[in-house]
Tab-separated table of C-alpha atoms in Angstrom:
chain	number	residue	atom	x	y	z
A	1	MET	CA	0.000	0.000	0.000
A	2	PRO	CA	1.263	3.512	-0.745
A	3	GLU	CA	2.208	5.708	2.203
A	4	THR	CA	-0.140	8.435	1.009
A	5	ILE	CA	-3.379	7.600	-0.747
A	6	ARG	CA	-4.526	9.921	-3.515
A	7	ALA	CA	-8.045	11.150	-2.826
A	8	GLY	CA	-10.555	12.827	-5.101
A	9	ILE	CA	-13.821	14.504	-4.166
A	10	LEU	CA	-16.850	14.257	-6.453
A	11	GLY	CA	-19.269	17.139	-5.980
A	12	ALA	CA	-16.496	19.098	-4.268
A	13	THR	CA	-18.125	22.534	-4.325
A	14	GLY	CA	-21.339	21.657	-2.450
A	15	ALA	CA	-22.005	21.585	1.291
A	16	VAL	CA	-20.944	17.956	1.829
A	17	GLY	CA	-18.085	18.353	-0.654
A	18	GLN	CA	-16.753	21.212	1.470
A	19	ARG	CA	-16.974	19.007	4.553
A	20	PHE	CA	-14.881	16.414	2.683
A	21	VAL	CA	-12.267	19.083	1.960
A	22	GLN	CA	-12.280	20.040	5.637
A	23	ALA	CA	-12.048	16.407	6.807
A	24	LEU	CA	-9.131	15.588	4.494
A	25	GLU	CA	-7.047	18.668	5.270
A	26	ASN	CA	-3.834	17.445	6.938
A	27	HIS	CA	-5.146	13.876	6.986
A	28	PRO	CA	-2.299	11.452	7.850
A	29	TRP	CA	-3.279	8.886	5.205
A	30	PHE	CA	-5.126	10.710	2.419
A	31	GLU	CA	-4.001	13.577	0.190
A	32	ILE	CA	-6.465	15.556	-1.919
A	33	THR	CA	-5.197	15.278	-5.482
A	34	CYS	CA	-8.372	16.047	-7.411
A	35	LEU	CA	-11.570	18.047	-7.046
A	36	ALA	CA	-14.424	17.281	-9.424
A	37	ALA	CA	-17.699	19.115	-9.912
A	38	SER	CA	-20.303	20.053	-12.502
A	39	GLU	CA	-19.476	21.350	-15.958
A	40	LYS	CA	-20.206	24.933	-14.874
A	41	SER	CA	-17.432	24.684	-12.288
A	42	ALA	CA	-14.954	22.615	-14.302
A	43	GLY	CA	-11.868	24.563	-15.335
A	44	LYS	CA	-12.224	27.106	-12.524
A	45	LYS	CA	-10.035	27.427	-9.459
A	46	TYR	CA	-11.725	25.937	-6.392
A	47	ALA	CA	-11.717	29.293	-4.572
A	48	LYS	CA	-13.673	30.843	-7.446
A	49	ALA	CA	-16.138	27.989	-7.950
A	50	ALA	CA	-16.893	27.033	-4.331
A	51	ASN	CA	-18.931	29.440	-2.234
A	52	TRP	CA	-17.207	28.430	0.998
A	53	ARG	CA	-19.743	28.335	3.824
A	54	LEU	CA	-17.924	26.573	6.656
A	55	GLU	CA	-16.775	28.369	9.793
A	56	SER	CA	-13.158	27.326	9.201
A	57	LYS	CA	-10.934	28.922	6.579
A	58	MET	CA	-10.766	27.293	3.144
A	59	PRO	CA	-7.590	25.167	3.182
A	60	ASP	CA	-4.735	26.741	1.230
A	61	LEU	CA	-4.014	23.443	-0.509
A	62	VAL	CA	-7.275	23.605	-2.504
A	63	THR	CA	-7.743	27.308	-3.234
A	64	ASP	CA	-5.813	27.223	-6.524
A	65	MET	CA	-6.669	23.634	-7.437
A	66	GLU	CA	-8.426	23.472	-10.796
A	67	ILE	CA	-11.749	21.673	-10.794
A	68	VAL	CA	-12.137	18.844	-13.292
A	69	PRO	CA	-15.317	17.284	-14.713
A	70	VAL	CA	-16.905	14.343	-12.900
A	71	ASP	CA	-15.338	11.863	-15.303
A	72	PRO	CA	-13.127	8.897	-14.332
A	73	LYS	CA	-10.770	9.737	-17.197
A	74	LYS	CA	-10.197	13.213	-15.750
A	75	VAL	CA	-9.833	12.301	-12.076
A	76	ASP	CA	-6.378	11.539	-10.654
A	77	ALA	CA	-6.999	9.540	-7.483
A	78	ASP	CA	-7.083	6.077	-5.932
A	79	VAL	CA	-10.190	6.641	-3.841
A	80	VAL	CA	-13.003	9.090	-4.559
A	81	PHE	CA	-15.362	10.493	-1.966
A	82	SER	CA	-18.768	11.058	-3.482
A	83	ALA	CA	-20.951	13.984	-2.420
A	84	LEU	CA	-23.021	13.720	-5.588
A	85	PRO	CA	-26.811	14.000	-5.761
A	86	SER	CA	-28.318	10.526	-5.684
A	87	SER	CA	-29.832	10.716	-9.178
A	88	PHE	CA	-26.432	11.595	-10.654
A	89	ALA	CA	-24.523	9.177	-8.415
A	90	LYS	CA	-26.436	6.155	-9.716
A	91	THR	CA	-24.697	6.415	-13.089
A	92	VAL	CA	-21.443	8.145	-12.235
A	93	GLU	CA	-20.351	6.054	-9.250
A	94	ALA	CA	-20.708	2.877	-11.297
A	95	GLU	CA	-18.518	4.386	-14.021
A	96	PHE	CA	-15.791	5.112	-11.485
A	97	ALA	CA	-16.004	1.620	-9.961
A	98	LYS	CA	-15.747	0.040	-13.427
A	99	GLU	CA	-12.570	2.030	-14.033
A	100	GLY	CA	-10.964	0.666	-10.867
A	101	PHE	CA	-11.673	3.445	-8.386
A	102	VAL	CA	-12.670	2.836	-4.796
A	103	VAL	CA	-15.835	4.891	-4.304
A	104	ALA	CA	-16.669	5.934	-0.733
A	105	SER	CA	-20.154	7.289	-1.256
A	106	ASN	CA	-22.371	9.498	0.857
A	107	ALA	CA	-25.148	9.264	-1.764
A	108	SER	CA	-28.206	7.047	-1.301
A	109	ALA	CA	-28.150	5.547	-4.818
A	110	TYR	CA	-26.475	2.214	-3.947
A	111	ARG	CA	-27.109	1.895	-0.190
A	112	MET	CA	-29.755	-0.786	-0.440
A	113	GLU	CA	-28.237	-2.756	-3.340
A	114	LYS	CA	-27.710	-6.305	-2.093
A	115	ASP	CA	-24.052	-6.480	-3.142
A	116	VAL	CA	-23.018	-3.012	-1.940
A	117	PRO	CA	-21.793	-2.590	1.650
A	118	LEU	CA	-23.754	-0.091	3.738
A	119	VAL	CA	-21.363	0.469	6.607
A	120	VAL	CA	-20.914	2.232	9.918
A	121	PRO	CA	-17.485	0.954	11.017
A	122	GLU	CA	-18.432	0.728	14.701
A	123	VAL	CA	-21.540	-1.292	13.839
A	124	ASN	CA	-20.939	-3.679	10.932
A	125	ALA	CA	-17.365	-3.633	9.653
A	126	ASP	CA	-17.724	-7.288	8.607
A	127	HIS	CA	-20.206	-6.256	5.897
A	128	LEU	CA	-17.215	-5.064	3.858
A	129	GLY	CA	-17.019	-8.719	2.835
A	130	LEU	CA	-19.644	-7.749	0.257
A	131	ILE	CA	-16.896	-6.041	-1.755
A	132	ASP	CA	-15.764	-9.402	-3.157
A	133	VAL	CA	-19.375	-10.323	-3.945
A	134	GLN	CA	-19.875	-6.985	-5.699
A	135	GLN	CA	-16.747	-7.257	-7.822
A	136	ASP	CA	-17.494	-10.856	-8.820
A	137	LYS	CA	-21.105	-10.063	-9.719
A	138	ARG	CA	-20.509	-6.816	-11.603
A	139	GLY	CA	-17.049	-7.468	-13.020
A	140	TRP	CA	-15.714	-4.186	-11.647
A	141	ASP	CA	-12.043	-3.585	-10.916
A	142	GLY	CA	-13.060	-1.080	-8.256
A	143	TYR	CA	-16.029	-1.035	-5.922
A	144	ILE	CA	-18.576	1.124	-4.082
A	145	VAL	CA	-18.959	1.366	-0.312
A	146	THR	CA	-21.726	3.528	1.161
A	147	ASN	CA	-22.577	5.141	4.468
A	148	PRO	CA	-26.184	5.594	5.609
A	149	ASN	CA	-28.546	8.519	5.747
A	150	CYS	CA	-27.555	11.311	8.149
A	151	SER	CA	-30.353	10.573	10.623
A	152	THR	CA	-29.926	6.789	10.399
A	153	ILE	CA	-26.236	7.050	11.245
A	154	ILE	CA	-26.992	8.996	14.427
A	155	MET	CA	-29.529	6.416	15.606
A	156	VAL	CA	-27.956	3.085	14.639
A	157	PRO	CA	-24.774	3.243	16.788
A	158	THR	CA	-27.090	3.652	19.792
A	159	LEU	CA	-29.101	0.596	18.735
A	160	LYS	CA	-26.060	-1.669	18.313
A	161	PRO	CA	-25.369	-2.034	22.073
A	162	LEU	CA	-29.098	-2.657	22.640
A	163	MET	CA	-29.020	-5.757	20.418
A	164	GLN	CA	-27.686	-7.745	23.394
A	165	PHE	CA	-31.035	-7.216	25.123
A	166	GLY	CA	-33.072	-8.634	22.218
A	167	LEU	CA	-34.075	-5.493	20.342
A	168	GLU	CA	-37.582	-5.977	18.926
A	169	SER	CA	-38.913	-2.604	17.840
A	170	VAL	CA	-37.942	1.040	17.600
A	171	HIS	CA	-40.017	4.194	17.320
A	172	VAL	CA	-38.127	7.365	16.478
A	173	ALA	CA	-39.064	11.009	16.018
A	174	THR	CA	-36.328	13.218	14.554
A	175	MET	CA	-35.686	16.940	14.777
A	176	GLN	CA	-33.374	17.525	11.832
A	177	ALA	CA	-31.169	20.527	11.100
A	178	VAL	CA	-31.620	22.632	7.978
A	179	SER	CA	-28.057	21.941	6.788
A	180	GLY	CA	-29.212	18.428	5.971
A	181	ALA	CA	-31.178	19.881	3.066
A	182	GLY	CA	-28.228	21.857	1.682
A	183	TYR	CA	-27.713	25.616	1.674
A	184	ASP	CA	-30.671	26.318	-0.588
A	185	GLY	CA	-32.711	23.332	0.535
A	186	VAL	CA	-35.178	25.045	2.873
A	187	ALA	CA	-36.307	28.631	2.407
A	188	SER	CA	-35.793	30.814	5.477
A	189	MET	CA	-39.437	31.945	5.458
A	190	ALA	CA	-40.523	28.303	5.502
A	191	ILE	CA	-38.444	27.248	8.513
A	192	LEU	CA	-38.110	30.330	10.753
A	193	ASP	CA	-40.674	30.265	13.563
A	194	ASN	CA	-41.753	26.883	12.259
A	195	ILE	CA	-41.353	23.101	12.181
A	196	ILE	CA	-41.893	21.174	8.952
A	197	PRO	CA	-43.238	17.669	9.776
A	198	TYR	CA	-42.110	16.038	6.541
A	199	ILE	CA	-38.774	15.361	4.825
A	200	GLY	CA	-39.126	13.549	1.518
A	201	GLY	CA	-37.835	9.954	1.606
A	202	GLU	CA	-36.340	10.343	5.080
A	203	GLU	CA	-38.730	8.143	7.014
A	204	GLU	CA	-38.392	5.323	4.507
A	205	LYS	CA	-34.597	5.448	4.818
A	206	MET	CA	-34.721	5.391	8.611
A	207	GLU	CA	-37.060	2.408	8.560
A	208	THR	CA	-35.039	0.300	6.097
A	209	GLU	CA	-31.333	1.198	6.310
A	210	PRO	CA	-30.944	0.139	9.975
A	211	LEU	CA	-32.216	-3.348	9.121
A	212	LYS	CA	-29.334	-3.800	6.691
A	213	LEU	CA	-26.779	-2.197	9.024
A	214	LEU	CA	-27.813	-4.385	11.974
A	215	GLY	CA	-28.258	-7.496	9.820
A	216	GLU	CA	-25.997	-10.533	9.618
A	217	PHE	CA	-23.533	-11.045	6.773
A	218	ASP	CA	-23.462	-14.753	5.929
A	219	GLY	CA	-20.581	-14.582	3.457
A	220	SER	CA	-22.677	-13.891	0.378
A	221	GLU	CA	-25.444	-11.524	1.468
A	222	VAL	CA	-26.817	-9.568	4.414
A	223	ILE	CA	-29.784	-11.078	6.237
A	224	PRO	CA	-31.781	-8.058	7.486
A	225	ALA	CA	-32.301	-7.670	11.213
A	226	ASP	CA	-35.759	-8.672	12.465
A	227	ILE	CA	-36.654	-5.317	14.018
A	228	ASN	CA	-39.771	-3.238	13.468
A	229	ILE	CA	-38.884	0.442	13.008
A	230	SER	CA	-41.335	3.333	12.752
A	231	ALA	CA	-40.019	6.837	12.038
A	232	SER	CA	-41.412	10.353	11.978
A	233	CYS	CA	-38.986	12.928	10.576
A	234	ASN	CA	-39.215	16.679	11.110
A	235	ARG	CA	-37.202	19.685	9.920
A	236	VAL	CA	-36.494	22.235	12.659
A	237	PRO	CA	-34.797	25.679	12.680
A	238	VAL	CA	-31.383	24.396	13.842
A	239	MET	CA	-28.285	24.967	11.690
A	240	ASP	CA	-26.343	21.730	12.394
A	241	GLY	CA	-27.091	18.674	14.504
A	242	HIS	CA	-29.866	16.103	14.155
A	243	THR	CA	-31.698	15.122	17.342
A	244	ALA	CA	-33.749	11.938	17.718
A	245	ALA	CA	-36.214	10.863	20.386
A	246	ILE	CA	-36.043	7.060	20.454
A	247	TRP	CA	-38.301	4.441	22.035
A	248	ALA	CA	-36.810	0.927	22.078
A	249	LYS	CA	-38.598	-2.293	23.034
A	250	MET	CA	-36.426	-5.259	24.044
A	251	THR	CA	-37.302	-8.813	25.063
A	252	ASP	CA	-35.012	-8.659	28.123
A	253	ASN	CA	-36.667	-5.458	29.351
A	254	PRO	CA	-33.434	-3.828	30.616
A	255	THR	CA	-33.455	-1.036	33.178
A	256	PRO	CA	-32.383	2.508	32.263
A	257	GLU	CA	-29.143	1.933	34.183
A	258	GLN	CA	-28.392	-1.230	32.195
A	259	VAL	CA	-28.961	0.696	28.974
A	260	ARG	CA	-26.781	3.547	30.219
A	261	GLN	CA	-23.969	1.087	30.999
A	262	ALA	CA	-24.374	-0.549	27.589
A	263	PHE	CA	-23.868	2.848	25.961
A	264	LEU	CA	-20.847	3.614	28.161
A	265	ASN	CA	-19.293	0.197	27.491
A	266	PHE	CA	-19.715	0.397	23.715
A	267	ASN	CA	-16.181	0.162	22.360
A	268	PRO	CA	-15.618	-0.970	18.772
A	269	ASN	CA	-11.805	-0.845	19.160
A	270	LEU	CA	-11.219	1.404	16.164
A	271	GLY	CA	-9.078	3.973	17.946
A	272	ASP	CA	-6.299	3.521	15.390
A	273	LEU	CA	-8.453	5.173	12.709
A	274	PRO	CA	-7.640	8.910	12.510
A	275	THR	CA	-11.273	10.063	12.292
A	276	GLU	CA	-12.607	7.743	15.012
A	277	PRO	CA	-13.539	9.707	18.157
A	278	GLU	CA	-12.261	8.687	21.578
A	279	GLN	CA	-15.867	7.973	22.562
A	280	VAL	CA	-18.410	6.959	19.933
A	281	LEU	CA	-21.284	7.345	22.386
A	282	ILE	CA	-21.145	10.097	24.996
A	283	VAL	CA	-23.686	9.795	27.815
A	284	ARG	CA	-24.990	12.992	29.405
A	285	ASP	CA	-26.878	12.673	32.679
A	286	GLU	CA	-28.255	16.220	32.817
A	287	GLN	CA	-32.018	16.480	32.359
A	288	ASP	CA	-31.726	18.857	29.403
A	289	ARG	CA	-29.011	17.204	27.282
A	290	PRO	CA	-28.098	16.516	24.547
A	291	GLN	CA	-28.566	19.819	22.739
A	292	PRO	CA	-27.322	20.515	19.191
A	293	ARG	CA	-25.613	23.815	19.980
A	294	LEU	CA	-23.761	22.381	22.976
A	295	ASP	CA	-23.017	18.824	21.859
A	296	ARG	CA	-22.797	18.609	18.053
A	297	ASN	CA	-19.018	19.158	17.912
A	298	MET	CA	-18.124	16.488	20.469
A	299	GLY	CA	-15.360	14.235	19.169
A	300	LYS	CA	-14.713	16.777	16.391
A	301	GLY	CA	-18.272	16.172	15.252
A	302	MET	CA	-17.909	12.371	15.140
A	303	SER	CA	-19.326	11.465	18.564
A	304	ILE	CA	-23.006	10.793	19.178
A	305	THR	CA	-24.384	12.148	22.436
A	306	VAL	CA	-27.178	10.316	24.260
A	307	GLY	CA	-29.196	11.317	27.285
A	308	ARG	CA	-32.575	11.299	29.053
A	309	ILE	CA	-32.511	7.500	29.366
A	310	ARG	CA	-35.804	6.618	31.016
A	311	GLU	CA	-38.078	3.725	31.787
A	312	GLY	CA	-39.593	2.433	28.689
A	313	ILE	CA	-36.755	2.457	27.270
A	314	ARG	CA	-36.793	6.050	25.984
A	315	TYR	CA	-33.773	8.241	25.274
A	316	MET	CA	-32.436	11.122	23.147
A	317	ALA	CA	-29.589	10.912	20.650
A	318	MET	CA	-27.899	13.776	18.824
A	319	GLY	CA	-25.053	14.076	16.319
A	320	HIS	CA	-23.548	16.388	13.718
A	321	ASN	CA	-25.379	15.616	10.499
A	322	THR	CA	-22.800	16.848	7.970
A	323	VAL	CA	-19.761	15.490	9.849
A	324	ARG	CA	-20.713	12.164	11.473
A	325	GLY	CA	-23.795	11.998	9.265
A	326	ALA	CA	-22.078	12.637	5.930
A	327	ALA	CA	-18.449	13.435	5.038
A	328	GLY	CA	-16.885	12.123	8.244
A	329	ALA	CA	-18.728	8.830	7.833
A	330	SER	CA	-17.327	8.279	4.325
A	331	VAL	CA	-13.802	9.175	5.420
A	332	LEU	CA	-14.068	6.772	8.361
A	333	ASN	CA	-15.203	4.018	5.971
A	334	ALA	CA	-12.180	4.680	3.755
A	335	GLU	CA	-9.865	4.588	6.759
A	336	LEU	CA	-11.244	1.196	7.703
A	337	LEU	CA	-10.741	-0.018	4.123
A	338	HIS	CA	-7.120	1.143	4.274
A	339	LYS	CA	-6.625	-0.625	7.612
A	340	MET	CA	-7.993	-3.819	6.053
A	341	GLY	CA	-5.623	-3.535	3.076
A	342	LYS	CA	-8.384	-2.854	0.564
A	343	LEU	CA	-7.030	0.490	-0.699
């Protein structure tokens, strides 16, 4: 394996693309060698094409980098991080995989394909065994690995330690930040002083993706977990940080303290991955935590904070939707692939 892995970003000028740039700045394993975006941006310097909206300064290493078209023949990289819209990703990501690229995708296009790994490293790293199935089936030299929806990824790591108690059903109500819709995704006059009780496609993703993530890989396919999930997803006037109220029913009927200890003891032993936080799950015992403004940047945005664990079992979970829920998740997947010798 090379000491430094060449990394490209597809959809580099958008909100998630900018988070990829931020996540890969000074990364010990990956070096940004290519930025790709739409035809209207291609040929421009990144500083001119990207309307930088993050609180940190645009990294110097990308300001003068020329954007190339989203074309495998134009991209100089070993692994590409995809922040493409799902409709575009369906075609483009396959083209990159055919040409031998490793595609770490944040798009939803391939998440539920039977031969494509949908992975949260702390939850189901063994599902990366699907890579061999995918390459054999499709005849690709490269492959696609996906991470889940931004709200799913905040909930599922809290469900993993509950599996030991015989998890049967989950009800979840989300309060999702506006950044999840992109900069122009929700008009200010629609969301200010308001809550929008519908996010297109979100509830379906939250009800299906966890079943694959928590399922069992038998060597050829993933057997979905036998859990009933019901979701209600809402957009709220918060900039960053998705919050979820979760009700979990388990056959063993654990106490709140047993659940709290399960969260505290959750240790996937991935501390050697640069993006992995010291604590995946942070437990807050205060009555009014977690809160997005106070807790979303825990673990550099990669930790998930849980609290209000009550009889029932009922609890709150909150995480940064564009870091843990998007770019950071794809980077963590790629780090795991590198650790496993698959890059």
